[in-house]
Coordinates of C-alpha atoms in Angstrom, one line a residue:
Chain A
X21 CA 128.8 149.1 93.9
X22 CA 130.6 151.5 95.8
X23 CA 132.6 150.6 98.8
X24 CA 132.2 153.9 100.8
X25 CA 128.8 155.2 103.1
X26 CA 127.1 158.3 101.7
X27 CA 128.9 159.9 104.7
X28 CA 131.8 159.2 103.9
X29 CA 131.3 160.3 100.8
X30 CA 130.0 163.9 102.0
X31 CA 126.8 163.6 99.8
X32 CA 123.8 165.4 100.5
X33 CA 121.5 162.7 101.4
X34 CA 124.4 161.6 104.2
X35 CA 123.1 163.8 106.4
X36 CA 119.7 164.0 108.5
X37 CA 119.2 167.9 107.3
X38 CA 120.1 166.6 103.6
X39 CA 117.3 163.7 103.9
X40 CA 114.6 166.1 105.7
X41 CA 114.9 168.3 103.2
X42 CA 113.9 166.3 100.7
X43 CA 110.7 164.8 102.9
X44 CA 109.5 168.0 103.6
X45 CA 109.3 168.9 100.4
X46 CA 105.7 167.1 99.7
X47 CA 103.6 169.9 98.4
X48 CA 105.9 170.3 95.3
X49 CA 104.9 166.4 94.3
X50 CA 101.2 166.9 95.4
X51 CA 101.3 164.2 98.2
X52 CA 99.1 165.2 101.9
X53 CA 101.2 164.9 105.1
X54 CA 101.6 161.6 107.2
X55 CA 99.7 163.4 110.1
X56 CA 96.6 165.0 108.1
X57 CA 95.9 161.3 106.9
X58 CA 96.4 160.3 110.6
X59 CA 94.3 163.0 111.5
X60 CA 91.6 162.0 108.9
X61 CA 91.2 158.7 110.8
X62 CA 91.1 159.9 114.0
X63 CA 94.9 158.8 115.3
X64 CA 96.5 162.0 115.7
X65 CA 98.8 162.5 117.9
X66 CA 99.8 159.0 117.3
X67 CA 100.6 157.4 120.6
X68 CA 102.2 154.6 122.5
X69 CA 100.0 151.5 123.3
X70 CA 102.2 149.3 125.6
X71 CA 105.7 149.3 125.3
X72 CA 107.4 146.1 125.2
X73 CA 110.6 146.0 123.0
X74 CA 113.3 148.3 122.8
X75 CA 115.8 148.3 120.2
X76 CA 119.0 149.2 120.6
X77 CA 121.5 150.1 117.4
X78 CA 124.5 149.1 118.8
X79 CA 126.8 151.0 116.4
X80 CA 126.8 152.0 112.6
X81 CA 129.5 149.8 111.4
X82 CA 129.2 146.8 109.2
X83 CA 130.6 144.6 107.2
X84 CA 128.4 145.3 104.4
X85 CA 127.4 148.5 102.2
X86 CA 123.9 147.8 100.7
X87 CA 122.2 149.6 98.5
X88 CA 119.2 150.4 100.4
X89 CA 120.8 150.8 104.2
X90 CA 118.3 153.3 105.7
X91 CA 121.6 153.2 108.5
X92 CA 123.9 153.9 105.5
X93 CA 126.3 151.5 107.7
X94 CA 129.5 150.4 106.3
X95 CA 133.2 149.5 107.4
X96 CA 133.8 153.2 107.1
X97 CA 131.3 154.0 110.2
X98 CA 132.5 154.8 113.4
X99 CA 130.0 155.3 115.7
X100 CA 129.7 152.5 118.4
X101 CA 127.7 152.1 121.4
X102 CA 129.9 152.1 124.8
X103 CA 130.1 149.9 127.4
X104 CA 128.9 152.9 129.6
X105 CA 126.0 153.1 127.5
X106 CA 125.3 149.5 127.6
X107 CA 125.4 149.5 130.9
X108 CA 122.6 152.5 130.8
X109 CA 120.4 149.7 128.6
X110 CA 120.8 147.0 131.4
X111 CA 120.0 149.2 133.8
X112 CA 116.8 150.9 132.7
X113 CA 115.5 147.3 131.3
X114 CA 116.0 145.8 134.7
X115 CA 113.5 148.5 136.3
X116 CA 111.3 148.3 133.4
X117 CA 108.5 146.0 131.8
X118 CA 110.5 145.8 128.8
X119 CA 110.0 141.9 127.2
X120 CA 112.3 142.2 124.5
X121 CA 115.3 143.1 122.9
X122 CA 116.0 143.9 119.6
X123 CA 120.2 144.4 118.8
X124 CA 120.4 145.9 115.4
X125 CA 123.2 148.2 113.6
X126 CA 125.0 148.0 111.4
X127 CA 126.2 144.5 111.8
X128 CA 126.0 144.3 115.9
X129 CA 128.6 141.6 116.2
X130 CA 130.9 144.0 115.4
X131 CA 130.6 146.2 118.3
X132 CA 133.9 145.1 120.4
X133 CA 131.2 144.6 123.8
X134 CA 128.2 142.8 121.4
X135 CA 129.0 139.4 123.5
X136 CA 129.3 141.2 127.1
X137 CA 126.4 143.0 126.2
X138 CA 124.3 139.7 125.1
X139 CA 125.8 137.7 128.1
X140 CA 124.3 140.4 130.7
X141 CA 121.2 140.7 128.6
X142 CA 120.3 136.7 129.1
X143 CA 120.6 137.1 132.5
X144 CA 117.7 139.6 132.8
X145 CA 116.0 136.5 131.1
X146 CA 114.5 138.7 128.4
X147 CA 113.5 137.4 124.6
X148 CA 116.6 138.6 122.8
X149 CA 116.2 139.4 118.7
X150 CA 119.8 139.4 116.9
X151 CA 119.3 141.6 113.3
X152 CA 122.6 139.4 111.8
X153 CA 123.3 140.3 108.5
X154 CA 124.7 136.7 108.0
X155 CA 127.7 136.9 106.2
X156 CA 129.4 138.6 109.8
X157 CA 129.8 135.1 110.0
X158 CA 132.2 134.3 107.5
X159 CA 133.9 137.7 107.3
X160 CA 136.5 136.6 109.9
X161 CA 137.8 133.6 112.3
X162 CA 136.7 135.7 115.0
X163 CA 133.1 135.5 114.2
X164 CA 132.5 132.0 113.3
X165 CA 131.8 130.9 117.1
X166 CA 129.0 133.6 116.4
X167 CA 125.8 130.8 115.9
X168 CA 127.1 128.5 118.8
X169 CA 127.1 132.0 120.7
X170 CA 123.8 132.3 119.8
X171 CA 122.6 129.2 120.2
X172 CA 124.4 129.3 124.2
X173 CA 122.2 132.2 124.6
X174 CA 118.9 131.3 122.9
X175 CA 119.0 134.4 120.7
X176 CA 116.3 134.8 118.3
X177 CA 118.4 135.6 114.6
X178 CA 116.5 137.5 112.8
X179 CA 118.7 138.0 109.0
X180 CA 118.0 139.9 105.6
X181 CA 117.4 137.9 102.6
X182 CA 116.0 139.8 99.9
X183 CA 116.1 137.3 97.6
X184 CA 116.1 133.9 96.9
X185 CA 118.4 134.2 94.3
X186 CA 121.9 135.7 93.4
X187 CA 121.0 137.8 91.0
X188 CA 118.8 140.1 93.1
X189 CA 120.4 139.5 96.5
X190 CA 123.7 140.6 95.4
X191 CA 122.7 143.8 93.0
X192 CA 121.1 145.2 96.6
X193 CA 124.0 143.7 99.0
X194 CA 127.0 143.3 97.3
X195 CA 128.4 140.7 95.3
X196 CA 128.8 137.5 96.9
X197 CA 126.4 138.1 99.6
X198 CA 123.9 135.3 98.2
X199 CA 126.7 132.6 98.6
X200 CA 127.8 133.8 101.8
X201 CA 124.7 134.0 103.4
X202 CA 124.0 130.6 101.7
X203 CA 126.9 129.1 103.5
X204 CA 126.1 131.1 107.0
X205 CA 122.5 129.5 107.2
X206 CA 123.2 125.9 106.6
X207 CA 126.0 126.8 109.5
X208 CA 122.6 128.0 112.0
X209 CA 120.6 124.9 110.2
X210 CA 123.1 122.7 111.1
X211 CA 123.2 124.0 115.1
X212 CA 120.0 123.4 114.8
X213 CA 118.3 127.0 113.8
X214 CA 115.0 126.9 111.9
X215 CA 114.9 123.5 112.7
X216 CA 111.6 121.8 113.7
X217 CA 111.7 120.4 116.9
X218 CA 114.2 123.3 118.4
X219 CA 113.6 126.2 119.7
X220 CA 115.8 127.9 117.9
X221 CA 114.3 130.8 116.3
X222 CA 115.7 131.7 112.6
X223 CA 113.4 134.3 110.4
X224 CA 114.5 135.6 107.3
X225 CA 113.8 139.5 106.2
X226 CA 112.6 140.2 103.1
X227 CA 112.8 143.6 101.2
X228 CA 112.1 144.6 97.8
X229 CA 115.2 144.8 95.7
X230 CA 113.5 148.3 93.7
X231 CA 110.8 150.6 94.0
X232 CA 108.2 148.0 94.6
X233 CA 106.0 147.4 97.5
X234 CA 106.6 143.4 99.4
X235 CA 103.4 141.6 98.3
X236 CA 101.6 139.5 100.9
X237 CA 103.9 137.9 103.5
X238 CA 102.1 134.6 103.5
X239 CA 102.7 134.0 99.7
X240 CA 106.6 135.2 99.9
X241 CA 107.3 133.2 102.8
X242 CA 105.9 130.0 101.1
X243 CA 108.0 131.0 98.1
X244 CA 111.1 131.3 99.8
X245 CA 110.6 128.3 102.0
X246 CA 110.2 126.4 98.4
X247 CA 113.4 127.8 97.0
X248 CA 115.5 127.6 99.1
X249 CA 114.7 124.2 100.4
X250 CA 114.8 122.8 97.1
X251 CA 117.9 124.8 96.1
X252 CA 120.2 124.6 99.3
X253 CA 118.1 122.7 101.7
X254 CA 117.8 125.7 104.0
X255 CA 115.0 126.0 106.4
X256 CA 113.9 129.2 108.8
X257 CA 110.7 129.5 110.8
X258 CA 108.8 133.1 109.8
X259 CA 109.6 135.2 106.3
X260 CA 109.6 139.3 107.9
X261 CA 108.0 140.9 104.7
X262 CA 109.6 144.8 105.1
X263 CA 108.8 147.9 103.1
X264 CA 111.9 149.7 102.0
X265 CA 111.3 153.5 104.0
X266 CA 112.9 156.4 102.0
X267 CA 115.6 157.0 104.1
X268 CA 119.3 157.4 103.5
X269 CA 120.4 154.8 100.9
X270 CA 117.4 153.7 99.5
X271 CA 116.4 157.5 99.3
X272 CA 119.1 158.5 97.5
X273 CA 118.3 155.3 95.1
X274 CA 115.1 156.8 94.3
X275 CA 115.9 160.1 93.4
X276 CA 118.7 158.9 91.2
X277 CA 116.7 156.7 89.4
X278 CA 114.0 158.8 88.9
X279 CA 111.9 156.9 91.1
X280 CA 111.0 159.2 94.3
X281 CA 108.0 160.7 93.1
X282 CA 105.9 157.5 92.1
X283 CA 107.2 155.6 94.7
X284 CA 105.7 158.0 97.2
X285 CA 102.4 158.3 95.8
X286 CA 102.2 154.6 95.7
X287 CA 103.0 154.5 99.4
X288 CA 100.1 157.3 100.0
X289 CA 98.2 155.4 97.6
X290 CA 98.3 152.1 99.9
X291 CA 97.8 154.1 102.7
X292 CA 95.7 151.1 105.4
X293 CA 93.7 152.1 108.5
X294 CA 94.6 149.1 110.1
X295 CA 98.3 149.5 109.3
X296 CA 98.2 152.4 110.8
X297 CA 96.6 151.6 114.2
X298 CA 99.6 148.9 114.7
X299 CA 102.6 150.6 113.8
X300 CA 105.8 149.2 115.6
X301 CA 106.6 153.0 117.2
X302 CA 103.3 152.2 119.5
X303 CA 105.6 149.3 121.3
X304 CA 109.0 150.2 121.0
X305 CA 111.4 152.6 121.6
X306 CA 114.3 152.7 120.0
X307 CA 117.8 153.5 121.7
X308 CA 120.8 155.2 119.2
X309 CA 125.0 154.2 119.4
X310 CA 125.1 157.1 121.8
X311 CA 122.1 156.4 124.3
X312 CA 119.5 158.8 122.7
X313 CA 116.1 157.1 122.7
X314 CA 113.9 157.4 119.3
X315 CA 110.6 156.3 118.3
X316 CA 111.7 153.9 116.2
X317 CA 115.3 153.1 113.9
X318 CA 114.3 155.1 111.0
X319 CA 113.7 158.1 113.1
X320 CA 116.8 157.8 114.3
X321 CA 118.8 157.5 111.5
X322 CA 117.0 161.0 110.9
X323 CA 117.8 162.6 114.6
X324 CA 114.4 162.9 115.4
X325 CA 114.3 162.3 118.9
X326 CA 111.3 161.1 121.6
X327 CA 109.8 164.2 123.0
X328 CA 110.7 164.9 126.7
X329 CA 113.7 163.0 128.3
X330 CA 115.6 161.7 125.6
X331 CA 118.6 159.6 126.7
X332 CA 119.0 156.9 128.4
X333 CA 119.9 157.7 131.0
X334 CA 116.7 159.3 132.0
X335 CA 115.1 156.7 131.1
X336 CA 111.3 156.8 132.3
X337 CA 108.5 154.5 130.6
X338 CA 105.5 156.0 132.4
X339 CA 107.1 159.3 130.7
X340 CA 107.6 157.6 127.4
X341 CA 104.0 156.0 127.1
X342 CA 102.4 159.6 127.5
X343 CA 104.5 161.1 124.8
X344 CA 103.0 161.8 121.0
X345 CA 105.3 159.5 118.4
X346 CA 106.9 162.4 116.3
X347 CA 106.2 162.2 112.5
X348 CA 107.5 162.6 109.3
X349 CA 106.9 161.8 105.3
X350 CA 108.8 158.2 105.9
X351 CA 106.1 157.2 108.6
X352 CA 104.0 156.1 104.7
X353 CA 106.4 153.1 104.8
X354 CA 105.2 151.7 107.6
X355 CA 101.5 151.9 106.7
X356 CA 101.4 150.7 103.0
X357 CA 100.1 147.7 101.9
X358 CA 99.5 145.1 104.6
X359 CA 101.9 147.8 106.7
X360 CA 105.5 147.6 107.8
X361 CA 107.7 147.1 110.9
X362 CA 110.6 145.2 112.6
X363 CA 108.8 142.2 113.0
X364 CA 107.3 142.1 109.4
X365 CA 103.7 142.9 108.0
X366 CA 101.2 144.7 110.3
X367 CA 97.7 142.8 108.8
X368 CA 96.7 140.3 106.2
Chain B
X26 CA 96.8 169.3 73.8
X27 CA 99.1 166.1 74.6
X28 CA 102.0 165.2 72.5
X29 CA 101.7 161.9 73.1
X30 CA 99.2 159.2 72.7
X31 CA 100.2 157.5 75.8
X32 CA 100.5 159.5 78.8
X33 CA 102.3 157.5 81.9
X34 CA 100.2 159.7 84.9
X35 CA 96.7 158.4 83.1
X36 CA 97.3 155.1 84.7
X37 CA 96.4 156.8 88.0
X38 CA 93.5 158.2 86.7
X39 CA 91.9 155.0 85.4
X40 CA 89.5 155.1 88.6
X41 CA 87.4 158.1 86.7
X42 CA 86.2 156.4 84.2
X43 CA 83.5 155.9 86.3
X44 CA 83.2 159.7 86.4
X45 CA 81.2 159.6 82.7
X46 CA 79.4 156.1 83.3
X47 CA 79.5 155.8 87.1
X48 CA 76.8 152.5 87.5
X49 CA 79.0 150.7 85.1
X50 CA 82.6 151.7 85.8
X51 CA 81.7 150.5 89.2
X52 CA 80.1 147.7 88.6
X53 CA 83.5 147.3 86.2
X54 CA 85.9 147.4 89.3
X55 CA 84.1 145.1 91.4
X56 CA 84.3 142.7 89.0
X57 CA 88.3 143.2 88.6
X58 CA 88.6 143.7 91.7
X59 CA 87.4 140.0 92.5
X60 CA 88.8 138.5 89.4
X61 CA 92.4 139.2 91.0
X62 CA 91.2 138.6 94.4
X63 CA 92.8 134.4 95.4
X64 CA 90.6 132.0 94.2
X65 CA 91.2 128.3 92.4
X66 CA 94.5 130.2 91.2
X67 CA 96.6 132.5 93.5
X68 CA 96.9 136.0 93.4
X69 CA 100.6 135.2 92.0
X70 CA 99.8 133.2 89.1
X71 CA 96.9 135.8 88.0
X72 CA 99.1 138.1 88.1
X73 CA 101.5 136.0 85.6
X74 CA 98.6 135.7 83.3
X75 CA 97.5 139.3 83.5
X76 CA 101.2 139.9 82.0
X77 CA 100.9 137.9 79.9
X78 CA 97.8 139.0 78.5
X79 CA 99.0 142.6 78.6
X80 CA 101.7 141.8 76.0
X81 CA 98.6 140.1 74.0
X82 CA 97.2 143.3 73.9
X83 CA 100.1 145.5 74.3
X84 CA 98.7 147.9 76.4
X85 CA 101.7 149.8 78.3
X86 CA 99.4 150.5 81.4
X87 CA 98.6 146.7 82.2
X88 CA 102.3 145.9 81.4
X89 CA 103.8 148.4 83.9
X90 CA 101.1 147.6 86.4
X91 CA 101.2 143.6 85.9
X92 CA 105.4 144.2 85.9
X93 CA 105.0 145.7 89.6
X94 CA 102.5 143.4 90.4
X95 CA 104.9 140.5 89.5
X96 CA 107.6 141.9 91.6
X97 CA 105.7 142.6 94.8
X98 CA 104.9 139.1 94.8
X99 CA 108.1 137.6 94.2
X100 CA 108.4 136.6 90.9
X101 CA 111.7 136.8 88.9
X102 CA 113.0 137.8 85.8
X103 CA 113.1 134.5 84.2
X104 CA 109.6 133.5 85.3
X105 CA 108.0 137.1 84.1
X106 CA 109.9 136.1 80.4
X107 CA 109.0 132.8 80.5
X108 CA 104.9 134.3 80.6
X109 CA 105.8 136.9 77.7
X110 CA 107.1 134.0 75.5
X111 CA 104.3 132.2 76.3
X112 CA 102.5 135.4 74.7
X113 CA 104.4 135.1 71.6
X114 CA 104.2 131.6 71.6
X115 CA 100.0 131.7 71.6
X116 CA 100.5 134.7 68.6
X117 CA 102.6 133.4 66.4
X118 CA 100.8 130.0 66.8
X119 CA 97.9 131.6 66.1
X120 CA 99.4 133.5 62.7
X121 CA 101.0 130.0 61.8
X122 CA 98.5 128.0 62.7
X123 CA 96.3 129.7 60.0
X124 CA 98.8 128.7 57.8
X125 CA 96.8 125.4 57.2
X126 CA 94.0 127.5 55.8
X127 CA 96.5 128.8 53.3
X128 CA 97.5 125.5 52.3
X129 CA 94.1 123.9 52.1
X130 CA 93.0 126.6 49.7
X131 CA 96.4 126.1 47.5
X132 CA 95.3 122.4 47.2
X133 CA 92.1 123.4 46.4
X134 CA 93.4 126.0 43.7
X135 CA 96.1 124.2 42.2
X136 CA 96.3 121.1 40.2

């Protein structure tokens, strides 16, 4: 597995133009465009319903280079959110209706103001959601205070486990990753996360390790509860059932193995009405390392920004909930199967 | 003409069958449609058996399919294995087990 983002490695697919290149190329594989099936079912323009979370990358970096990283975040990633900027966040969620708070990266923790940022945030005595990859916490001394941190500010972890084994955890995140993260939630367990009785919130994230679609949520999360119980005695609360979107990493992973074309018609393929009504960009908004606001993480990572004001610091919800959600090809991902978001599958 | 036997894209098109016989290729997909729908067994362990059976009857659509099936719903490597050697296990007990009839007829043929 290599070490080094596709960035850094000055491949195509390691830009936004490289990516949208290849997503708006759909007529040469046959497949209809997100917004003509949206249109077919009366949603287009797709727009906001009420917004309630907003997500806020903190930076690129991380500890860890998986192999289907829509962020293609790495150690080699430089882009960080500022203090400045986070004090933009603060200050447009105080004014705002906002109910919750979604820190994702990269690996947040290792954004040098991730625990000035959290400590202001639980004052504004919001739900906060930590996306922790879970070995952060073993990577260094420094980190592991990081689930009595947590626990201090009642932060709802939220961390990928696409497997509940080694074999297929490790060929998507890296060897070793199983173990460590193994080790890092008996650590939360122990605190008391994912514990009955607490309310200390611990869900795992699952994602397909290939170019297969998560099967129903219900029936994983039962299987991982059973597996890893009876293998490590770990417990967590909710199993997040995520499609992989072809974006970045896992985009480039299925062009090189030959897998792009099928995998897209079997995301048009499972195309769901339902889905589709409930997609995550209807609540959220998204806010980028450098303040730009998004309609959602993956249409950030591709630089396609909210319509109208689109920083931060003209922050304006009324604006925001009036705007059409921009579209691409990647938008499939969220409405296949029983539908995709942040916060797992979208219907039964 | 195709230069193959098995094409990989006709496992897309095995909705138009109904196309030549519509009343019973529809009547054909409700019923598979609710054999694989949960029941007394879950969706999972149908999905195991269909496998399986596809390696009974080697047919490289139902294997591909049944493999992605598998995945999407969590099985592993070991378990998906485990169901194809329960396929050779029925087949070559059912070749061996015939084996009797061989021998019965010796004893009845020899002195």
């Amino acid at each position: 597995m290599s070490f080094a983002t596709l960035k850094r490695q000055e491949r195509r697919l390691g830009s936004p133009e490289g990516q949208m290149v290849v997503l708006d190329d759909s007529d040469s594989i046959c497949l209809p465009s997100f917004s003509s099936k949206l249109e077919a079912i009366g949603l287009y323009p797709l727009l906001p319903m009420r917004i309630d979370t907003l997500q806020i990358n903190v930076g690129k970096m991380c500890n860890q280079v998986c192999k289907h990283c829509h962020v293609d975040a790495g150690p080699d990633r430089k882009e960080i959110m500022t203090r400045e900027t986070m004090q933009l966040c603060l200050d447009a969620i105080q004014e705002s209706s906002i109910e919750t708070i979604d820190l994702t990266g990269g690996a947040p923790e290792m954004n040098p103001d991730f625990r000035w940022f959290v400590e202001e945030l639980s004052q504004l005595g919001k739900e906060i959601i930590v996306r922790c990859n879970l070995t952060i916490i073993l990577a260094n001394p420094k980190y592991s205070d990081l689930p009595a941190f947590y626990k201090k500010h009642n932060i709802h972890v939220v961390s990928s486990l696409p497997y509940f084994s080694a074999k297929r955890t490790d060929a998507q995140r890296g060897d070793g990753v199983f173990e460590k993260s193994i080790k890092a939630l008996e650590i939360l367990n122990t605190i008391g996360y994912g514990k009955q009785g607490t309310n200390l919130k611990l869900d795992l994230v699952y994602n397909p390790s290939g170019a297969f679609l998560p099967g129903n949520q219900a029936d994983l999360e039962l299987e991982f509860k059973k597996k890893l119980k009876d293998g490590y005695s770990i417990e967590f609360d909710n199993l997040l059932a995520l499609t992989n979107l072809p974006v970045s990493r896992y985009l480039e992973y299925l062009i090189n193995s030959g897998n792009y074309e099928e995998y897209m018609s079997e995301l048009v393929s499972a195309f769901n009405l339902s889905a589709a009504a409930s997609v995550m960009c209807r609540n959220m908004i998204s806010v980028g390392w450098n303040g730009y606001l998004y309609d959602c993480d993956f249409n950030q990572m591709l630089e396609l920004k909210v319509q109208g004001a689109n920083h931060i610091s003209e922050f304006d919800l009324n604006q925001l909930a009036n705007r059409e959600i921009v579209l691409n090809q990647h938008c499939f991902g969220c409405t296949a199967g029983t539908g995709s978001s942040c916060g797992g599958s979208l219907s039964d | 003409m195709k230069s193959t036997y098995y094409n990989r894209e006709d496992l897309k098109k095995f909705g138009d069958i109904s196309k030549f016989q519509k009343k019973l290729g529809d009547k054909f997909f409700d019923y598979y449609n609710s054999v694989f729908e949960e029941g007394a067994l879950t969706s999972r362990e149908k999905s195991l058996i269909a496998l399986a059976v596809s390696h009974a009857v080697q047919c490289p659509y139902c294997i591909d399919s049944y493999t992605s099936s598998c995945l999407s719903k969590g099985v592993d490597e070991e378990q998906m294995m485990e169901a194809v050697h329960v396929t050779a296990a029925i087949q070559s007990g059912a070749s061996l087990v015939h084996g009797v009839q061989m021998m019965d007829q010796v004893n009845e043929k020899l002195m």
